[in-house]
């Protein structure tokens, strides 16, 4: 049994390697109303060329999902959008990424205020080992968003409400956030990101550590949040991409192969690689 | 064979049994393939342990037990008046005999001592023969018994595991029993002290002056000896507090720098350099304190118009602080590194600066470990002797002024026990009472610190 599986995997890899990754991205990288625009972005980890000349618009009040096999660069590209790659010493980003016509890699821009505008939710729920209240209040406090305790209370309540967690935790705001269940922790992290009122929320496989019911709740939340926020979500689950996103971008070996309306990508992909990936022939 | 050679022989026999056991197990396995319960080397280990372990226990018993036995036998040679005398006389008699045995010549000895010594030498020779034959026999027979039990269904792996468990338990018992022994020996001497000096005088007395004991007894008048421990504990805490004021900020800040800010290259250089500080002997710190820091403190103080003793608590405390920096920095660095990267990512993702992430997320998460590092440093500071003896003086002043000369519990213990004195005097016994109080104090400190950590810790996993 094992032998059969690994054989077919080898075959698949060969097929993939044999196929040409297109030089130019298929589909329309532009949108009418972009919140962020990336042009000719290259990322290097030391000698490794992790992202190869990617250009992409991220539309305002839309959900765009990044899909692709492991190591294709989708998370790396995501982390470029709020400069989280700055914390990695050997990582070097070239090209131009703009938010509202401002280049985020401009030396004049403050990475702290950038990250307040472009929030992030991580793969594994990572609440601070503090109370639920302090978790949410962390961002508003460091950015000085609340003038008084009353205002801070309001921010915490509205963030938790928007994350659909308020009813579950309102009686135990002083309990540690780490005591919640995995799905609740992830929604707490989303609420924490919302609390600083970002324009864009980046989500790096937000449901990969959650069970199906918790996943459904988070997806529902993403669906509601799209009205106010621009959301970029990296996911391994194609069903999830199909369910939550308006546009879908398919990454392969550091290149953006194809991008388009989610419906079109899943029903009528233009490139063979995209087709094979979404039909589960490899990945 | 001497006892060392005997031990080597036992180990060699054990090794041979290991090979034999493994061989026979391999042979069994090739006979009926795969039916062996345990892997061959477990069978080998089993044979080796059954051979070496009992033999080593017998050897240890003989080495420890023989002297006790010979001392008992030697009494038959003692004259009646020594046997009827007190413990000291008997100890002197034994010492005389052992001088003869060891060939140390202090001139003519009494005939009974000579004959006891001769007998002792004879017993020693016999003991070697008995030990040789007994230990070798036990090792050979024990090994053979173990070896013969090897068969395909024999669970030697489980047996070896069980024996290993007992050996591990034995090791930890040795450590615990040693601690208990130390505490008890200090406790019993302290009880003798408290029979001479009432506990309340010792615990709450504000004056420490044991020096006049001899004079008093000689009838030459002078003051009365007083044993109040308060001045020394105040001195200990004063110096420790100064040391911690130096070491906690410096140690913690350098740990934060190393863990959060330094590039791997700088870290690779700085961390070992910091840890070298921990390897400097405290005597050397004492030189540094007495010859460099104390005069410096004095001259700075006097230039500001302050009166500074040439051996001041401040000088000793400063140097002691430098001494315990590596404890705090190295341990805190490890603890800070153990805080999961995901928490830092979360903080940075929300737009924290580095110092905000460190202050509000990383340090709270690392707090229990940092407190543990500080506790260890406090224990070192409270127990430190050499720097204080050399730099802070021996005058038991009751003073909270860091510029005065003070003394600590440990350095007083040293002063009391150095040199000749009778054991029964209150002065000598007071050292044990001081030690007991020191143990109790550090124990209490550790306990309270742990309670505080338990209350405020932020659990991150």
CSV table of C-alpha atoms in Angstrom, one decimal, chain A residues 79 82 84 87 89 111-112 115-116 118-120 122 124 126-130 135 138-139 142-143 178 192-193 196, chain B residues 263-264 341-354 356-357 359-361 364-365 457-461:
chain,number,residue,atom,x,y,z
A,79,UNK,CA,4.2,38.1,5.0
A,82,UNK,CA,2.9,43.7,6.3
A,84,UNK,CA,6.6,40.4,8.8
A,87,UNK,CA,12.1,39.7,11.5
A,89,UNK,CA,17.6,38.4,8.9
A,111,UNK,CA,6.6,49.5,10.1
A,112,UNK,CA,4.7,49.8,13.4
A,115,UNK,CA,1.2,46.7,10.9
A,116,UNK,CA,-1.6,48.5,12.6
A,118,UNK,CA,-2.4,45.5,7.9
A,119,UNK,CA,-3.2,43.1,10.7
A,120,UNK,CA,-2.3,39.4,10.8
A,122,UNK,CA,-1.4,33.2,12.2
A,124,UNK,CA,-1.6,28.3,15.1
A,126,UNK,CA,-1.3,32.3,19.5
A,127,UNK,CA,-3.2,34.2,22.2
A,128,UNK,CA,-0.9,36.0,24.7
A,129,UNK,CA,-0.7,34.3,28.1
A,130,UNK,CA,-2.8,37.1,29.5
A,135,UNK,CA,-5.4,40.1,24.7
A,138,UNK,CA,-3.1,44.9,23.7
A,139,UNK,CA,-3.2,46.5,20.3
A,142,UNK,CA,0.2,50.1,22.3
A,143,UNK,CA,-1.2,52.3,19.6
A,178,UNK,CA,-5.0,30.4,26.6
A,192,UNK,CA,-7.3,41.0,18.6
A,193,UNK,CA,-6.4,41.9,15.1
A,196,UNK,CA,-6.7,48.0,16.1
B,263,UNK,CA,22.8,38.8,16.0
B,264,UNK,CA,23.9,35.2,16.2
B,341,UNK,CA,8.3,32.6,18.5
B,342,UNK,CA,4.5,32.6,17.8
B,343,UNK,CA,4.0,35.0,20.7
B,344,UNK,CA,6.6,37.4,19.3
B,345,UNK,CA,5.0,37.1,15.9
B,346,UNK,CA,1.6,38.0,17.4
B,347,UNK,CA,3.0,41.0,19.1
B,348,UNK,CA,4.9,42.2,16.0
B,349,UNK,CA,1.8,41.4,13.8
B,350,UNK,CA,-0.1,43.9,15.9
B,351,UNK,CA,2.5,46.6,15.4
B,352,UNK,CA,4.6,46.3,18.5
B,353,UNK,CA,8.0,47.6,18.6
B,354,UNK,CA,10.8,45.3,19.8
B,356,UNK,CA,7.0,46.6,23.5
B,357,UNK,CA,7.1,43.0,22.5
B,359,UNK,CA,8.2,44.2,27.9
B,360,UNK,CA,4.6,43.2,27.5
B,361,UNK,CA,4.7,39.7,26.0
B,364,UNK,CA,5.7,38.2,31.4
B,365,UNK,CA,5.8,34.8,29.7
B,457,UNK,CA,2.8,33.1,36.1
B,458,UNK,CA,1.4,33.3,32.6
B,459,UNK,CA,1.1,29.9,31.2
B,460,UNK,CA,1.8,29.8,27.5
B,461,UNK,CA,1.4,26.2,26.5
